[in-house]
Amino acid sequence: MERARELDVALAEGRRLMEVAATTDLDARVPSCPDWSIGELVGHVAWVHRWVTTVLTTPEGERPSRKTVPPSPEGPEVLTWYAEGLGTLDATLRATDPDREVVVFGGTGPARFWSRRMAHENALHRWDIEVAAGLEPAPIAGDVALDGIEEALEVMMPPRFALDEFGPNGETLHLHTTDLDTIDGVGEGDGEWIITFGAEGVEVTHGHAKGDAAVRGTASDLALFVYSRLGVDRLQAFGDDTVATRFQDAAHF
């Protein structure tokens, strides 16, 4: 996605999350994040927003401390805290040079990393809260979902995939998007991935090939599958289903 799109998605999805949460029981549980209530999930996202703002406003070359961000408040006050933090995050993301070196996952990188990350953080948790509120959740926009899958496999997979839990033996998983014709800006090779689980690590490539297992669905549903929001039973699955379920069990992101 282009950075302008990332910024707009992060803000719009963040606002929608807040709107839904404000009309629900904050003590209700979140099925897709069973350890959290709606209020606790709002607090988590609000804390992340403030942490990213801290990262972006820390002088270059210095490492911010997570202790500078206080815990989120409990009860209805979390909604105000969230709203304030989202506004500050949006303004900070837009004001920051996207090429400026800042702290990112696993080291340092360009600040644009965080506009992308916040777009997916807010979209995914907006979906979580709509489900928890008993609504029919809106799908994640196709271009956002495609980039979310890419981010998960490129950025989240290396540090957060428990290969030992998967028990690799060279298995392959093919992910195939079924609605590319409805998504603008799709390029050659977009929408299909081959994930190979080897003893030394996981390899991800683009392309169409037969895998030990294949999962097909809309870009939104595939993104929700990759992030363990939808089980393989909710998509079209072929081959050895256990490869897909083992992937979700080992994907801690």
PDB file of C-alpha atoms in Angstrom, residues 10-11 14-15 18 46 49-50 53 79-95 122:
ATOM      1  CA  ALA A  10      -5.230   3.404  10.278  1.00  0.00           C
ATOM      2  CA  LEU A  11      -7.371   6.407  11.184  1.00  0.00           C
ATOM      3  CA  GLY A  14      -9.239   3.138  14.515  1.00  0.00           C
ATOM      4  CA  ARG A  15     -12.265   5.405  14.630  1.00  0.00           C
ATOM      5  CA  MET A  18     -13.853   3.223  19.009  1.00  0.00           C
ATOM      6  CA  ALA A  46      -4.765   2.454  22.931  1.00  0.00           C
ATOM      7  CA  HIS A  49      -0.996   3.774  19.762  1.00  0.00           C
ATOM      8  CA  ARG A  50       0.757   5.674  22.526  1.00  0.00           C
ATOM      9  CA  THR A  53       3.774   7.798  19.173  1.00  0.00           C
ATOM     10  CA  LEU A  79     -12.598   5.213  25.609  1.00  0.00           C
ATOM     11  CA  THR A  80     -11.457   8.787  26.226  1.00  0.00           C
ATOM     12  CA  TRP A  81      -7.871   7.625  26.624  1.00  0.00           C
ATOM     13  CA  TYR A  82      -8.162   5.734  23.352  1.00  0.00           C
ATOM     14  CA  ALA A  83      -9.654   8.693  21.462  1.00  0.00           C
ATOM     15  CA  GLU A  84      -6.935  11.054  22.657  1.00  0.00           C
ATOM     16  CA  GLY A  85      -4.191   8.596  21.777  1.00  0.00           C
ATOM     17  CA  LEU A  86      -5.579   7.844  18.315  1.00  0.00           C
ATOM     18  CA  GLY A  87      -5.694  11.543  17.448  1.00  0.00           C
ATOM     19  CA  THR A  88      -2.139  12.065  18.616  1.00  0.00           C
ATOM     20  CA  LEU A  89      -0.943   8.978  16.762  1.00  0.00           C
ATOM     21  CA  ASP A  90      -2.528  10.114  13.504  1.00  0.00           C
ATOM     22  CA  ALA A  91      -0.994  13.571  13.749  1.00  0.00           C
ATOM     23  CA  THR A  92       2.411  12.127  14.638  1.00  0.00           C
ATOM     24  CA  LEU A  93       2.421   9.570  11.828  1.00  0.00           C
ATOM     25  CA  ARG A  94       1.550  12.266   9.286  1.00  0.00           C
ATOM     26  CA  ALA A  95       4.173  14.686  10.609  1.00  0.00           C
ATOM     27  CA  ASN A 122      -6.507  -1.204  13.761  1.00  0.00           C
TER      28      ASN A 122
END
